[in-house]
Coordinates of N, CA and C in Angstrom, one line a residue:
X556 N 23.4 -11.2 11.4 CA 22.1 -11.2 10.7 C 22.0 -9.9 10.0
X557 N 21.5 -9.9 8.8 CA 21.3 -8.6 8.0 C 20.0 -7.9 8.5
X558 N 20.1 -6.8 9.1 CA 18.9 -6.1 9.6 C 18.0 -5.6 8.5
X559 N 18.5 -5.4 7.3 CA 17.7 -4.9 6.2 C 16.9 -6.0 5.4
X560 N 17.2 -7.3 5.7 CA 16.6 -8.4 5.0 C 15.1 -8.3 5.1
X561 N 14.4 -8.4 4.0 CA 12.9 -8.3 4.0 C 12.3 -6.9 4.2
X562 N 13.1 -5.9 3.9 CA 12.7 -4.6 4.1 C 12.6 -3.8 2.8
X563 N 11.9 -2.7 2.8 CA 11.8 -1.9 1.6 C 13.1 -1.2 1.3
X564 N 13.3 -0.8 0.0 CA 14.6 -0.2 -0.4 C 14.9 1.1 0.3
X565 N 15.9 1.0 1.2 CA 16.4 2.2 1.9 C 15.5 2.8 3.0
X566 N 14.4 2.2 3.2 CA 13.5 2.8 4.2 C 13.4 2.1 5.5
X567 N 13.9 0.9 5.5 CA 13.9 0.1 6.8 C 12.5 -0.3 7.2
X568 N 11.5 -0.2 6.3 CA 10.1 -0.6 6.6 C 9.8 -1.9 5.8
X569 N 9.0 -2.8 6.4 CA 8.7 -4.0 5.7 C 7.9 -3.8 4.4
X570 N 8.2 -4.6 3.4 CA 7.5 -4.5 2.1 C 6.2 -5.2 2.2
X571 N 5.1 -4.6 1.7 CA 3.8 -5.3 1.7 C 3.3 -5.1 0.3
X572 N 2.8 -6.2 -0.3 CA 2.3 -6.1 -1.7 C 0.8 -5.7 -1.6
X573 N 0.2 -5.3 -2.6 CA -1.2 -4.9 -2.7 C -2.0 -6.1 -2.4
X574 N -1.6 -7.3 -2.9 CA -2.4 -8.5 -2.6 C -2.4 -8.9 -1.1
X575 N -1.3 -8.6 -0.5 CA -1.2 -8.9 1.0 C -2.2 -8.0 1.7
X576 N -2.2 -6.7 1.4 CA -3.1 -5.7 2.0 C -4.5 -6.0 1.8
X577 N -4.9 -6.4 0.5 CA -6.3 -6.8 0.2 C -6.7 -8.0 1.0
X578 N -5.8 -9.0 1.1 CA -6.1 -10.2 1.8 C -6.4 -9.9 3.3
X579 N -5.6 -9.1 3.9 CA -5.8 -8.7 5.3 C -7.1 -7.9 5.4
X580 N -7.4 -7.0 4.5 CA -8.6 -6.2 4.6 C -9.8 -7.1 4.5
X581 N -9.8 -8.1 3.6 CA -10.9 -9.0 3.5 C -11.1 -9.8 4.9
X582 N -10.0 -10.2 5.5 CA -10.1 -10.9 6.7 C -10.6 -10.1 7.9
X583 N -10.2 -8.8 7.9 CA -10.7 -7.9 9.0 C -12.0 -7.3 8.8
X584 N -12.4 -7.1 7.5 CA -13.6 -6.3 7.3 C -14.9 -7.2 7.0
X585 N -14.7 -8.5 7.0 CA -15.8 -9.4 6.7 C -16.0 -10.5 7.7
X586 N -16.2 -10.2 9.0 CA -16.3 -11.2 10.0 C -17.5 -12.2 9.8
X587 N -18.5 -11.8 9.1 CA -19.6 -12.7 8.8 C -19.2 -13.9 7.9
X588 N -18.1 -13.7 7.2 CA -17.6 -14.7 6.3 C -17.0 -15.9 7.0
X589 N -16.7 -15.7 8.3 CA -16.0 -16.8 9.0 C -16.8 -17.9 9.5
X590 N -18.1 -17.8 9.4 CA -19.0 -19.0 9.8 C -18.7 -20.1 8.8
X591 N -18.4 -21.3 9.4 CA -18.1 -22.4 8.5 C -17.0 -23.3 9.1
X592 N -16.3 -24.0 8.3 CA -15.3 -24.9 8.8 C -13.9 -24.3 8.6
X593 N -13.1 -24.2 9.7 CA -11.8 -23.6 9.7 C -10.8 -24.5 10.4
X594 N -9.6 -24.6 9.8 CA -8.6 -25.4 10.4 C -7.3 -24.6 10.5
X595 N -6.8 -24.5 11.7 CA -5.5 -23.9 12.0 C -4.5 -24.9 12.4
X596 N -3.4 -25.0 11.6 CA -2.4 -26.1 11.9 C -1.0 -25.4 12.1
X597 N -0.5 -25.4 13.4 CA 0.8 -24.9 13.6 C 1.8 -26.0 13.3
X598 N 3.1 -25.5 13.0 CA 4.1 -26.5 12.7 C 5.5 -25.9 13.2
X599 N 6.4 -26.8 13.4 CA 7.8 -26.5 13.8 C 8.7 -27.5 13.2
X600 N 9.6 -27.1 12.4 CA 10.6 -27.9 11.8 C 12.0 -27.5 12.3
X601 N 12.8 -28.4 12.7 CA 14.2 -28.2 13.1 C 15.1 -29.1 12.3
X602 N 16.2 -28.5 11.8 CA 17.2 -29.3 11.1 C 18.6 -28.9 11.4
X603 N 19.5 -29.8 11.3 CA 21.0 -29.5 11.5 C 21.7 -30.1 10.3
X604 N 22.6 -29.3 9.7 CA 23.3 -29.7 8.5 C 24.8 -29.3 8.7
X605 N 25.7 -30.2 8.2 CA 27.1 -29.8 8.1 C 27.4 -29.6 6.6
X606 N 28.1 -28.5 6.3 CA 28.5 -28.2 5.0 C 30.0 -27.9 4.9
X607 N 30.6 -28.5 3.9 CA 32.0 -28.2 3.7 C 32.2 -26.9 2.9
X608 N 31.1 -26.3 2.4 CA 31.2 -25.1 1.7 C 30.0 -24.2 2.1
X609 N 30.0 -23.8 3.4 CA 28.9 -23.1 4.0 C 28.8 -21.7 3.4
X610 N 29.9 -21.1 2.9 CA 29.9 -19.8 2.3 C 29.5 -19.8 0.8
X611 N 29.3 -21.0 0.3 CA 29.0 -21.1 -1.1 C 30.0 -20.5 -2.0
X612 N 31.3 -20.7 -1.7 CA 32.4 -20.2 -2.4 C 32.5 -20.9 -3.8
X613 N 33.0 -20.1 -4.8 CA 33.4 -20.7 -6.1 C 34.6 -21.6 -5.9
X614 N 35.0 -22.3 -6.9 CA 36.2 -23.2 -6.9 C 37.4 -22.4 -6.6
X615 N 37.5 -21.1 -7.1 CA 38.7 -20.3 -6.9 C 38.8 -19.7 -5.6
X616 N 37.7 -19.7 -4.8 CA 37.7 -19.1 -3.5 C 38.0 -20.1 -2.4
X617 N 38.3 -19.7 -1.2 CA 38.5 -20.6 -0.1 C 37.2 -21.0 0.5
X618 N 37.0 -22.3 0.5 CA 35.8 -22.9 1.1 C 35.9 -23.0 2.6
X619 N 34.8 -22.8 3.3 CA 34.7 -22.8 4.7 C 33.6 -23.7 5.2
X620 N 33.9 -24.6 6.1 CA 32.9 -25.6 6.6 C 32.2 -24.9 7.8
X621 N 31.0 -25.4 8.1 CA 30.2 -24.9 9.2 C 29.0 -25.8 9.4
X622 N 28.5 -25.8 10.6 CA 27.2 -26.4 11.0 C 26.1 -25.4 10.8
X623 N 25.0 -25.7 10.2 CA 23.9 -24.8 10.0 C 22.7 -25.4 10.7
X624 N 22.1 -24.6 11.6 CA 20.9 -25.0 12.3 C 19.7 -24.2 11.7
X625 N 18.7 -24.8 11.3 CA 17.5 -24.1 10.8 C 16.3 -24.4 11.6
X626 N 15.7 -23.3 12.1 CA 14.4 -23.4 12.9 C 13.3 -22.8 12.0
X627 N 12.2 -23.5 11.8 CA 11.2 -23.0 10.9 C 9.8 -23.2 11.5
X628 N 9.3 -22.2 12.3 CA 7.9 -22.3 12.8 C 7.0 -21.8 11.6
X629 N 5.8 -22.4 11.6 CA 4.9 -22.0 10.6 C 3.5 -22.2 11.0
X630 N 2.6 -21.8 10.1 CA 1.1 -22.0 10.4 C 0.4 -22.1 9.1
X631 N -0.6 -23.0 9.1 CA -1.4 -23.2 7.9 C -2.9 -22.9 8.3
X632 N -3.6 -22.2 7.5 CA -5.0 -21.8 7.8 C -5.8 -22.2 6.6
X633 N -6.8 -23.1 6.8 CA -7.7 -23.5 5.7 C -9.1 -23.2 6.2
X634 N -9.9 -22.6 5.3 CA -11.2 -22.4 5.8 C -12.2 -22.2 4.6
X635 N -13.4 -22.6 4.9 CA -14.5 -22.4 3.9 C -15.7 -21.9 4.7
X636 N -16.1 -20.7 4.5 CA -17.2 -20.1 5.1 C -18.3 -19.8 4.1
X637 N -19.4 -19.2 4.6 CA -20.5 -18.8 3.7 C -20.1 -17.9 2.6
X638 N -19.2 -17.0 2.9 CA -18.8 -16.0 1.9 C -17.3 -15.8 1.8
X639 N -16.5 -16.7 2.4 CA -15.1 -16.6 2.3 C -14.4 -18.0 2.2
X640 N -13.5 -18.1 1.3 CA -12.7 -19.3 1.2 C -11.2 -18.9 1.3
X641 N -10.5 -19.5 2.2 CA -9.1 -19.1 2.5 C -8.2 -20.3 2.5
X642 N -7.0 -20.1 1.9 CA -6.0 -21.2 1.9 C -4.7 -20.4 2.1
X643 N -4.0 -20.5 3.3 CA -2.9 -19.7 3.6 C -1.8 -20.6 4.3
X644 N -0.6 -20.5 3.9 CA 0.6 -21.1 4.5 C 1.6 -20.1 4.7
X645 N 2.2 -20.1 5.9 CA 3.3 -19.1 6.3 C 4.3 -19.9 7.1
X646 N 5.6 -19.6 6.8 CA 6.7 -20.2 7.5 C 7.8 -19.1 7.6
X647 N 8.4 -19.1 8.8 CA 9.6 -18.2 9.0 C 10.8 -19.2 9.2
X648 N 11.8 -19.0 8.4 CA 13.0 -19.8 8.4 C 14.2 -19.0 9.0
X649 N 14.7 -19.4 10.1 CA 15.9 -18.8 10.7 C 17.0 -19.8 10.5
X650 N 18.1 -19.3 9.9 CA 19.3 -20.2 9.7 C 20.4 -19.6 10.5
X651 N 21.0 -20.4 11.4 CA 22.0 -20.1 12.3 C 23.3 -20.8 11.9
X652 N 24.4 -20.0 11.7 CA 25.7 -20.6 11.4 C 26.5 -20.7 12.6
X653 N 27.0 -21.8 13.0 CA 27.7 -22.0 14.3 C 29.0 -21.2 14.3
X654 N 29.8 -21.1 13.2 CA 31.1 -20.5 13.2 C 31.0 -19.0 12.7
X655 N 30.0 -18.7 11.9 CA 29.9 -17.4 11.3 C 28.5 -16.8 11.5
X656 N 28.3 -16.2 12.7 CA 27.0 -15.7 13.0 C 26.6 -14.5 12.2
X657 N 27.6 -13.8 11.6 CA 27.3 -12.7 10.7 C 26.6 -13.1 9.4
X658 N 26.6 -14.4 9.1 CA 25.9 -14.9 7.9 C 24.5 -15.5 8.3
X659 N 24.1 -15.4 9.5 CA 22.7 -15.9 9.9 C 21.7 -15.2 9.1
X660 N 20.6 -15.8 8.9 CA 19.5 -15.2 8.0 C 18.1 -15.5 8.5
X661 N 17.2 -14.7 8.1 CA 15.8 -14.9 8.3 C 15.1 -14.8 7.0
X662 N 14.2 -15.7 6.7 CA 13.5 -15.8 5.4 C 12.0 -16.0 5.7
X663 N 11.2 -15.3 5.1 CA 9.7 -15.5 5.2 C 9.2 -16.2 3.9
X664 N 8.3 -17.1 4.1 CA 7.7 -17.8 3.0 C 6.2 -17.8 3.2
X665 N 5.4 -17.2 2.3 CA 4.0 -17.1 2.4 C 3.3 -17.5 1.1
X666 N 2.3 -18.2 1.1 CA 1.5 -18.5 0.0 C 0.0 -18.5 0.4
X667 N -0.8 -17.6 -0.2 CA -2.2 -17.5 0.2 C -3.1 -17.2 -0.9
X668 N -4.3 -17.7 -0.8 CA -5.4 -17.4 -1.8 C -6.7 -17.2 -1.0
X669 N -7.4 -16.3 -1.4 CA -8.7 -16.0 -0.8 C -9.8 -15.6 -1.9
X670 N -11.0 -16.1 -1.7 CA -12.1 -15.7 -2.5 C -13.2 -15.3 -1.5
X671 N -13.7 -14.1 -1.7 CA -14.7 -13.5 -0.8 C -15.9 -12.9 -1.6
X672 N -17.1 -13.1 -1.1 CA -18.3 -12.4 -1.6 C -18.5 -11.3 -0.6
X673 N -18.1 -10.1 -1.0 CA -18.2 -8.9 -0.1 C -19.6 -8.3 0.0
X674 N -20.3 -8.4 -1.1 CA -21.7 -7.9 -1.2 C -22.5 -9.0 -1.9
X675 N -23.4 -9.6 -1.2 CA -24.1 -10.8 -1.6 C -24.6 -10.6 -3.1
X676 N -24.1 -11.6 -3.9 CA -24.5 -11.7 -5.3 C -24.1 -10.4 -6.2
X677 N -23.3 -9.5 -5.6 CA -23.0 -8.3 -6.3 C -21.5 -8.1 -6.5
X678 N -20.8 -8.2 -5.3 CA -19.3 -7.8 -5.3 C -18.5 -9.0 -4.8
X679 N -17.6 -9.4 -5.6 CA -16.7 -10.5 -5.3 C -15.2 -10.1 -5.4
X680 N -14.4 -10.8 -4.6 CA -13.0 -10.5 -4.6 C -12.2 -11.8 -4.6
X681 N -11.3 -11.9 -5.6 CA -10.4 -13.1 -5.6 C -9.0 -12.5 -5.5
X682 N -8.2 -13.0 -4.5 CA -6.9 -12.4 -4.3 C -5.9 -13.5 -4.0
X683 N -4.6 -13.2 -4.2 CA -3.5 -14.1 -3.9 C -2.4 -13.2 -3.4
X684 N -1.6 -13.8 -2.5 CA -0.4 -13.2 -1.9 C 0.7 -14.2 -1.8
X685 N 1.9 -13.8 -2.0 CA 3.1 -14.7 -1.8 C 4.3 -13.9 -1.4
X686 N 5.1 -14.5 -0.6 CA 6.4 -14.0 -0.2 C 7.4 -15.2 -0.4
X687 N 8.4 -15.0 -1.1 CA 9.4 -16.1 -1.2 C 10.8 -15.5 -1.4
X688 N 11.7 -16.4 -1.3 CA 13.2 -16.0 -1.5 C 13.6 -16.5 -2.9
X689 N 14.1 -15.5 -3.6 CA 14.6 -15.8 -5.0 C 16.1 -15.6 -5.1
X690 N 16.8 -16.5 -5.6 CA 18.2 -16.4 -5.7 C 18.5 -15.7 -7.1
X691 N 19.2 -14.6 -7.0 CA 19.6 -13.9 -8.2 C 21.1 -14.0 -8.4
X692 N 21.5 -14.5 -9.5 CA 22.9 -14.7 -9.7 C 23.5 -13.6 -10.5

């Protein structure tokens, strides 16, 4: 597994976007916003796949077969309060390669939106945060 995956460039610290920090600040600093209807839904997905090209080799390279196990715990939070609306989905994907554990990987997926009324009828905050895996060729 790559220990630097999901980390800042050269620092070994997790990367956090401004949107993520603002969303966390809204959630921690406005407890009065939580009165209302809230739903927390945990999830767990498991899958097993056989691939005859687990290394994603080009035609000119040697293809290697492997079994891939994917474990994906996640959580979904939906809520509407007096002064806060939140829609948040998070999932951690761990991919295990049976023959080549050096290619195991962790991937975070997050999508969140929040609308908060921080100061009644005066100050409002709309924020969004996302973490995803992008393939760069």
